[in-house]
Amino acid sequence: MGDVIPFKRKTAWQKHKGSSLCRDGFHKWQVVTERKFDVKQGRLVTEYRCQRCGKTKTKLL
């Protein structure tokens, strides 16, 4: 038999910490830089930033 590990419920503060939509992957993307040229890859790049959490992502065209 293994050791018994007691499980604790998360407190309300821990459960709702941060933006729950962004934590679950539902970001609110907004275009920051549209049609910027990437010299190394030779493609146009669009940069997106989440309005709620500030995470950024880039998309090649």
Short mmCIF file of C-alpha atoms in Angstrom, two decimals:
data_model
loop_
_atom_site.label_atom_id
_atom_site.label_comp_id
_atom_site.label_asym_id
_atom_site.label_seq_id
_atom_site.Cartn_x
_atom_site.Cartn_y
_atom_site.Cartn_z
CA MET A 1 0.00 0.00 0.00
CA GLY A 2 1.10 3.55 -0.65
CA ASP A 3 0.93 6.60 1.49
CA VAL A 4 -2.40 8.36 1.86
CA ILE A 5 -2.24 11.95 0.61
CA PRO A 6 -4.85 14.35 2.01
CA PHE A 7 -6.44 16.48 -0.72
CA LYS A 8 -7.41 20.05 0.08
CA ARG A 9 -9.98 22.13 -1.72
CA LYS A 10 -8.82 25.40 -3.21
CA THR A 11 -9.85 28.50 -1.35
CA ALA A 12 -12.01 31.06 -3.12
CA TRP A 13 -8.98 33.33 -3.47
CA GLN A 14 -6.91 30.59 -5.16
CA LYS A 15 -9.79 29.51 -7.38
CA HIS A 16 -10.42 32.97 -8.83
CA LYS A 17 -6.83 34.21 -8.90
CA GLY A 18 -5.98 35.96 -12.18
CA SER A 19 -8.09 36.18 -15.27
CA SER A 20 -9.90 32.86 -15.52
CA LEU A 21 -10.65 33.17 -19.23
CA CYS A 22 -6.99 33.65 -20.11
CA ARG A 23 -5.95 30.82 -17.78
CA ASP A 24 -8.26 28.50 -19.71
CA GLY A 25 -6.85 29.62 -23.09
CA PHE A 26 -9.61 32.05 -24.14
CA HIS A 27 -7.55 35.18 -24.77
CA LYS A 28 -8.92 38.43 -26.19
CA TRP A 29 -6.43 39.08 -29.01
CA GLN A 30 -5.95 42.57 -30.42
CA VAL A 31 -3.68 43.50 -33.35
CA VAL A 32 -0.67 45.53 -32.21
CA THR A 33 1.58 45.63 -35.26
CA GLU A 34 0.09 44.74 -38.60
CA ARG A 35 2.22 43.78 -41.60
CA LYS A 36 5.69 44.05 -40.14
CA PHE A 37 8.36 42.42 -42.32
CA ASP A 38 10.59 39.71 -40.81
CA VAL A 39 13.99 39.87 -42.51
CA LYS A 40 15.24 36.43 -41.46
CA GLN A 41 12.22 34.51 -42.73
CA GLY A 42 11.26 36.92 -45.51
CA ARG A 43 7.58 37.06 -44.53
CA LEU A 44 5.05 39.53 -43.23
CA VAL A 45 4.33 39.25 -39.50
CA THR A 46 1.28 40.34 -37.50
CA GLU A 47 1.72 40.74 -33.74
CA TYR A 48 -1.21 40.19 -31.36
CA ARG A 49 -1.50 41.13 -27.65
CA CYS A 50 -4.17 39.94 -25.21
CA GLN A 51 -6.15 42.85 -23.78
CA ARG A 52 -6.69 41.13 -20.42
CA CYS A 53 -3.35 39.51 -19.51
CA GLY A 54 -0.84 41.11 -21.89
CA LYS A 55 0.45 37.88 -23.47
CA THR A 56 1.75 38.32 -27.04
CA LYS A 57 1.79 36.05 -30.08
CA THR A 58 2.95 36.47 -33.66
CA LYS A 59 1.38 35.13 -36.82
CA LEU A 60 3.20 34.72 -40.12
CA LEU A 61 1.31 35.56 -43.29
#
